[in-house]
Coordinates of C-alpha atoms in Angstrom, one line a residue:
M1 CA 7.0 -90.9 -28.2
R2 CA 5.6 -89.4 -25.0
L3 CA 4.5 -92.0 -22.6
L4 CA 0.7 -92.4 -22.1
R5 CA -0.5 -91.3 -18.7
E6 CA -2.5 -93.5 -16.5
P7 CA -5.5 -91.6 -15.0
G8 CA -4.1 -91.9 -11.5
A9 CA -1.1 -89.9 -12.5
V10 CA -3.2 -87.0 -13.4
L11 CA -3.6 -85.8 -9.8
G12 CA -0.1 -86.6 -8.6
L13 CA 0.8 -85.7 -5.0
A14 CA 0.5 -82.6 -2.8
L15 CA 2.0 -79.5 -4.3
V16 CA 2.7 -81.2 -7.6
A17 CA -0.9 -82.0 -8.1
L18 CA -2.0 -78.4 -7.3
V19 CA 0.5 -76.9 -9.8
Q20 CA -0.5 -79.4 -12.5
L21 CA -4.2 -78.6 -12.1
G22 CA -3.4 -74.9 -12.8
P23 CA -6.5 -72.6 -13.0
E24 CA -8.8 -75.4 -12.2
A25 CA -7.3 -75.6 -8.7
Q26 CA -8.3 -72.0 -7.8
A27 CA -11.3 -73.3 -5.8
V28 CA -9.2 -75.8 -3.8
E29 CA -7.9 -74.8 -0.4
P30 CA -4.3 -76.0 0.0
I31 CA -4.9 -77.4 3.5
S32 CA -7.8 -79.5 2.2
V33 CA -5.5 -81.4 0.0
G34 CA -3.1 -82.1 2.8
L35 CA -0.4 -79.5 2.1
A36 CA 1.5 -78.6 5.2
L37 CA 2.4 -75.1 4.2
A38 CA 3.1 -72.2 6.4
G39 CA 0.3 -69.6 6.4
A40 CA 2.1 -67.0 4.3
A41 CA 3.3 -69.6 1.7
A42 CA -0.2 -71.1 1.4
S43 CA -1.7 -67.6 1.0
A44 CA 0.8 -66.7 -1.7
L45 CA 0.3 -70.0 -3.6
T46 CA -3.5 -69.7 -3.4
G47 CA -3.3 -66.1 -4.7
L48 CA -1.1 -67.1 -7.6
I49 CA -3.4 -69.9 -8.6
S50 CA -6.5 -67.7 -8.4
Y51 CA -5.4 -65.9 -11.5
P52 CA -5.7 -68.3 -14.5
R53 CA -4.2 -65.9 -17.0
L54 CA -1.2 -65.2 -14.8
Y55 CA -0.7 -68.9 -14.2
C56 CA -0.8 -69.7 -17.9
Y57 CA 2.3 -67.6 -18.4
F58 CA 4.3 -70.1 -16.3
A59 CA 2.6 -73.4 -17.2
E60 CA 0.6 -74.9 -20.0
C61 CA -3.1 -74.6 -19.6
C62 CA -6.0 -76.6 -21.0
L63 CA -7.2 -74.9 -24.3
Q64 CA -4.2 -72.5 -24.5
R65 CA -5.6 -70.6 -27.4
P66 CA -9.3 -69.5 -27.9
G67 CA -11.1 -70.8 -31.0
A68 CA -10.7 -67.7 -33.2
R69 CA -6.9 -67.6 -32.6
A70 CA -6.5 -71.4 -33.0
G71 CA -8.5 -71.2 -36.3
A72 CA -6.4 -68.4 -37.6
A73 CA -3.2 -70.2 -36.7
L74 CA -4.5 -73.4 -38.4
E75 CA -5.4 -71.6 -41.6
E76 CA -2.1 -69.8 -41.8
H77 CA 0.0 -72.9 -41.4
L78 CA -2.1 -75.0 -43.8
D79 CA -1.8 -72.2 -46.4
K80 CA 1.9 -72.1 -46.1
K81 CA 2.9 -75.7 -45.6
L82 CA 0.2 -78.0 -47.2
F83 CA 0.0 -78.5 -50.9
G84 CA -2.6 -80.0 -53.2
Q85 CA -5.2 -80.5 -50.5
H86 CA -7.9 -77.9 -51.0
L87 CA -10.5 -80.1 -49.4
V88 CA -8.5 -80.7 -46.3
K89 CA -7.9 -77.0 -45.8
R90 CA -11.5 -76.1 -46.3
V91 CA -13.0 -78.8 -44.0
L92 CA -10.5 -78.6 -41.2
V93 CA -10.4 -74.8 -40.8
K94 CA -14.2 -74.6 -40.6
A95 CA -14.7 -77.7 -38.5
V96 CA -12.0 -77.0 -35.9
T97 CA -12.7 -73.2 -35.6
G98 CA -16.5 -73.8 -35.3
F99 CA -16.0 -76.5 -32.7
L100 CA -13.7 -74.5 -30.5
N101 CA -15.9 -71.4 -30.7
N102 CA -18.9 -73.5 -29.5
A103 CA -19.1 -73.3 -25.7
N104 CA -21.5 -76.2 -25.5
P105 CA -21.0 -78.7 -28.3
K106 CA -23.4 -81.7 -28.5
K107 CA -20.6 -84.2 -29.0
P108 CA -16.8 -84.4 -29.5
L109 CA -15.3 -83.3 -32.8
T110 CA -14.4 -86.5 -34.6
L111 CA -12.3 -86.4 -37.8
S112 CA -11.1 -89.3 -39.9
L113 CA -8.2 -88.5 -42.3
H114 CA -7.7 -90.8 -45.2
G115 CA -5.2 -91.1 -48.1
W116 CA -1.9 -92.6 -49.3
T117 CA 1.3 -92.3 -47.4
G118 CA 3.1 -89.0 -47.9
T119 CA -0.1 -87.0 -48.7
G120 CA 0.0 -85.1 -45.4
K121 CA -2.2 -86.9 -42.8
N122 CA 0.4 -86.9 -39.9
F123 CA 1.6 -83.5 -40.9
V124 CA -1.9 -82.0 -40.7
S125 CA -2.7 -83.7 -37.3
K126 CA 0.5 -82.1 -36.0
I127 CA -0.6 -78.7 -37.3
V128 CA -4.0 -79.1 -35.7
A129 CA -2.4 -79.9 -32.4
E130 CA 0.1 -76.9 -32.7
S131 CA -2.7 -74.5 -33.6
I132 CA -4.5 -75.3 -30.3
Y133 CA -1.5 -76.0 -28.0
E134 CA 1.9 -74.4 -28.4
G135 CA 3.5 -77.7 -27.4
G136 CA 1.8 -79.5 -30.3
L137 CA 2.3 -83.3 -30.1
N138 CA 4.4 -82.8 -27.0
S139 CA 1.6 -81.0 -25.1
K140 CA 0.3 -82.9 -22.0
Y141 CA -3.2 -82.4 -23.5
V142 CA -2.4 -84.1 -26.8
H143 CA -2.3 -87.9 -26.8
Q144 CA -1.1 -90.0 -29.7
F145 CA -1.8 -93.7 -30.2
V146 CA 0.0 -95.8 -32.8
S147 CA -1.7 -99.1 -33.5
T148 CA 1.4 -101.2 -34.2
L149 CA 3.1 -99.8 -31.1
H150 CA 0.3 -99.5 -28.5
F151 CA -2.0 -102.3 -29.6
P152 CA 0.2 -104.9 -31.3
H153 CA -1.3 -108.2 -30.2
R154 CA -4.7 -109.4 -31.2
Q155 CA -5.0 -111.7 -28.2
N156 CA -4.8 -108.7 -25.9
I157 CA -7.7 -106.8 -27.4
T158 CA -9.8 -107.0 -24.2
Q159 CA -7.0 -105.5 -22.2
Y160 CA -6.4 -102.8 -24.8
K161 CA -10.1 -101.8 -24.7
D162 CA -9.9 -101.4 -20.9
Q163 CA -6.7 -99.4 -21.1
L164 CA -8.0 -97.2 -23.9
Q165 CA -11.1 -96.3 -22.0
S166 CA -9.1 -95.6 -18.8
W167 CA -6.6 -93.4 -20.6
I168 CA -9.3 -91.3 -22.3
R169 CA -11.4 -91.0 -19.2
G170 CA -8.4 -89.9 -17.1
N171 CA -7.1 -87.3 -19.6
V172 CA -10.5 -85.8 -20.3
T173 CA -11.1 -85.5 -16.6
A174 CA -7.9 -83.4 -16.4
C175 CA -8.7 -81.3 -19.5
A176 CA -12.0 -81.3 -21.3
R177 CA -10.3 -80.0 -24.5
S178 CA -8.0 -83.0 -24.8
I179 CA -6.9 -84.1 -28.3
F180 CA -6.6 -87.8 -29.1
I181 CA -4.8 -88.9 -32.3
F182 CA -5.1 -92.5 -33.5
D183 CA -2.4 -93.3 -36.2
E184 CA -2.4 -96.4 -38.4
M185 CA -6.1 -97.1 -38.1
D186 CA -5.8 -99.4 -41.1
K187 CA -3.5 -101.6 -38.9
M188 CA -5.7 -101.6 -35.8
H189 CA -7.5 -104.8 -34.8
A190 CA -11.1 -104.7 -35.9
G191 CA -13.5 -104.1 -33.0
L192 CA -11.0 -102.3 -30.7
I193 CA -11.9 -98.7 -31.7
D194 CA -15.6 -99.5 -30.9
S195 CA -14.6 -99.5 -27.2
I196 CA -14.5 -95.7 -27.3
K197 CA -17.9 -95.3 -29.0
P198 CA -19.7 -94.0 -25.8
F199 CA -17.1 -91.2 -25.6
L200 CA -18.0 -90.0 -29.1
D201 CA -21.8 -90.2 -28.7
Y202 CA -24.3 -87.5 -27.7
Y203 CA -24.1 -88.0 -24.0
E204 CA -24.0 -85.0 -21.6
E205 CA -22.0 -87.0 -19.1
L206 CA -20.7 -90.5 -18.5
D207 CA -20.0 -91.3 -14.8
G208 CA -19.7 -87.6 -14.1
V209 CA -17.4 -86.8 -17.0
S210 CA -18.3 -84.8 -20.1
Y211 CA -16.4 -85.7 -23.3
R212 CA -18.2 -83.2 -25.5
K213 CA -15.3 -80.8 -25.8
A214 CA -12.6 -83.3 -26.8
I215 CA -11.2 -83.8 -30.3
F216 CA -10.6 -87.2 -31.8
I217 CA -8.5 -87.6 -35.0
F218 CA -8.1 -90.9 -36.9
L219 CA -5.4 -91.4 -39.5
S220 CA -5.7 -94.2 -42.1
N221 CA -4.5 -95.4 -45.5
A222 CA -7.8 -97.2 -45.9
G223 CA -9.9 -95.7 -48.6
A224 CA -6.9 -94.4 -50.5
E225 CA -7.8 -96.5 -53.5
K226 CA -11.3 -95.0 -53.7
I227 CA -9.9 -91.5 -53.4
T228 CA -7.5 -92.1 -56.2
E229 CA -10.2 -93.6 -58.4
V230 CA -12.5 -90.6 -58.0
T231 CA -9.6 -88.1 -58.4
L232 CA -8.3 -89.8 -61.5
D233 CA -11.7 -90.1 -63.1
F234 CA -12.1 -86.3 -62.5
W235 CA -8.8 -85.7 -64.3
R236 CA -9.7 -87.9 -67.2
R237 CA -12.9 -86.0 -67.7
G238 CA -10.9 -82.8 -68.1
K239 CA -12.1 -81.3 -64.8
R240 CA -9.9 -79.2 -62.5
R241 CA -8.7 -80.9 -59.4
E242 CA -9.7 -77.8 -57.3
D243 CA -13.4 -78.3 -58.5
L244 CA -13.6 -81.6 -56.5
E245 CA -16.1 -81.2 -53.6
L246 CA -16.3 -83.1 -50.4
R247 CA -19.6 -84.5 -51.5
D248 CA -17.9 -86.2 -54.5
L249 CA -15.8 -88.3 -52.1
E250 CA -17.1 -88.5 -48.6
V251 CA -20.0 -91.0 -48.9
A252 CA -18.0 -93.4 -51.2
L253 CA -15.0 -93.0 -48.8
S254 CA -17.0 -93.9 -45.7
V255 CA -18.6 -96.9 -47.4
S256 CA -15.2 -98.1 -48.6
V257 CA -13.6 -97.8 -45.1
F258 CA -16.6 -99.5 -43.4
N259 CA -16.4 -102.5 -45.7
N260 CA -12.6 -102.8 -45.7
K261 CA -11.6 -105.9 -43.7
N262 CA -8.1 -104.7 -43.4
S263 CA -9.2 -101.6 -41.4
G264 CA -9.8 -100.8 -37.8
F265 CA -13.1 -99.3 -39.0
W266 CA -14.3 -102.6 -40.5
H267 CA -18.1 -102.7 -39.6
S268 CA -17.4 -100.2 -36.9
S269 CA -20.2 -98.7 -34.8
L270 CA -18.5 -95.3 -35.1
I271 CA -19.4 -95.3 -38.8
D272 CA -22.7 -97.2 -38.5
R273 CA -23.9 -94.7 -35.9
N274 CA -22.7 -91.7 -37.8
L275 CA -20.3 -90.6 -35.0
I276 CA -17.5 -89.5 -37.3
D277 CA -18.2 -85.9 -38.2
Y278 CA -16.0 -85.7 -41.3
F279 CA -14.2 -88.2 -43.5
V280 CA -11.4 -86.0 -44.9
P281 CA -9.9 -87.2 -48.2
F282 CA -6.2 -86.5 -48.9
L283 CA -5.8 -86.5 -52.7
P284 CA -2.8 -88.1 -54.3
L285 CA -0.1 -85.5 -55.0
E286 CA 0.9 -84.4 -58.5
Y287 CA 4.4 -83.6 -59.8
K288 CA 3.8 -79.8 -59.2
H289 CA 2.9 -80.5 -55.6
V290 CA 6.1 -82.5 -55.0
K291 CA 8.1 -79.6 -56.3
M292 CA 6.3 -77.3 -53.8
C293 CA 7.3 -79.6 -51.0
I294 CA 10.9 -79.5 -52.2
R295 CA 11.0 -75.7 -52.3
V296 CA 9.6 -75.4 -48.8
E297 CA 12.1 -77.9 -47.4
L298 CA 15.0 -76.1 -49.0
E299 CA 13.8 -72.8 -47.5
S300 CA 13.4 -74.4 -44.1
R301 CA 17.0 -75.6 -44.3
G302 CA 18.2 -72.1 -45.1
Y303 CA 19.1 -72.7 -48.8
V304 CA 18.4 -70.6 -51.8
V305 CA 15.9 -72.5 -53.9
D306 CA 17.7 -74.0 -56.9
E307 CA 15.1 -74.9 -59.5
E308 CA 17.4 -77.3 -61.2
I309 CA 17.8 -79.3 -58.0
V310 CA 14.0 -79.0 -57.4
A311 CA 13.4 -80.6 -60.8
R312 CA 16.0 -83.3 -60.3
V313 CA 14.5 -84.5 -57.0
A314 CA 11.0 -84.4 -58.3
D315 CA 12.0 -86.4 -61.3
E316 CA 13.5 -89.1 -59.1
M317 CA 10.2 -89.8 -57.5
T318 CA 8.0 -92.5 -59.0
Y319 CA 4.5 -91.8 -60.4
F320 CA 1.3 -93.7 -61.2
P321 CA -0.7 -94.9 -63.1
K322 CA 1.9 -96.4 -65.4
V323 CA 0.7 -94.7 -68.5
E324 CA -0.3 -91.2 -67.3
R325 CA 2.2 -91.0 -64.5
I326 CA 0.2 -88.2 -62.7
Y327 CA 0.5 -89.0 -59.0
S328 CA 3.5 -89.5 -56.8
D329 CA 3.3 -93.0 -55.2
K330 CA 5.0 -91.8 -52.0
G331 CA 3.6 -88.2 -52.0
C332 CA 6.2 -86.0 -50.5
K333 CA 7.4 -88.5 -47.9
T334 CA 10.9 -89.2 -49.3
V335 CA 11.6 -85.6 -50.5
Y336 CA 13.6 -84.8 -47.3
T337 CA 16.0 -87.7 -47.5
K338 CA 16.5 -87.3 -51.3
L339 CA 17.6 -83.7 -50.7
D340 CA 20.4 -84.9 -48.4
F341 CA 22.1 -86.4 -51.5
Y342 CA 22.6 -82.9 -53.0
Y343 CA 23.7 -81.0 -49.9
D344 CA 26.3 -81.5 -47.2
L345 CA 24.2 -81.2 -44.0

């Protein structure tokens, strides 16, 4: 886990600060920031930094890929690596591409991903990050928070609120296109996430900082029961899974999450004020989707796909409901460790 950066660390010292700022530093004279450089060295440094494209060959830049390229990369990776989630693909590609192509968005893009463990929420957030920044989750412009790690103690909630606001303010100041990922929202203390509500609202600036180009992604198991209920009802009525539309789930999902006392979104102003742009449902995975995950994992390890082993591993998974046994209760999460049993790695 990459350490969270305090806002003061964004600027650094002297030459380090100038290099970290990259293209944004082109208007800054080296002497004005206290760099005691010889005239020729200062001139060379200023010349290099004056060319953003050249600079970006040597260091990571804020918004490394333009919207169209990021959208194309996102769509390609989702098509190849994500199974059984037609709604996720449809919503995310349009939402992320459209947002990045908008030079003047009215508010940050805010996505809330919901579903059972193993259905792909963390995997998708990783793909979104990689489609925008080559470093993905390791990029200095992508910031990941895990509730049980970063906000473990309820009695410290006031301190967490201050820290969270400070972290977001500092990182957006450094890069307007920062990405913030909040994992385990179902384990976050109620009321904490409301501290970032001003950053998600329709403000042009707050204390001289605009948050409109940032992306916020929330991951949660909350609402998974409602998603399964709707999906199973669809199946029992003889309808195709792929015919499920976002409108069949989004309203019921948002209400379920808002009223869930075991969720960081319980009675949250983010939902009450309609600041979350999309509630994205991850459907429970069927037997055929588990087999797809197994095949892709085998290929990624360099093995020829053996359908007998694919079937064995898929059969070892447990499925629900008890009678129909349609959906994997762990999605694809344990596929990777189960494959270790069949191969010497």
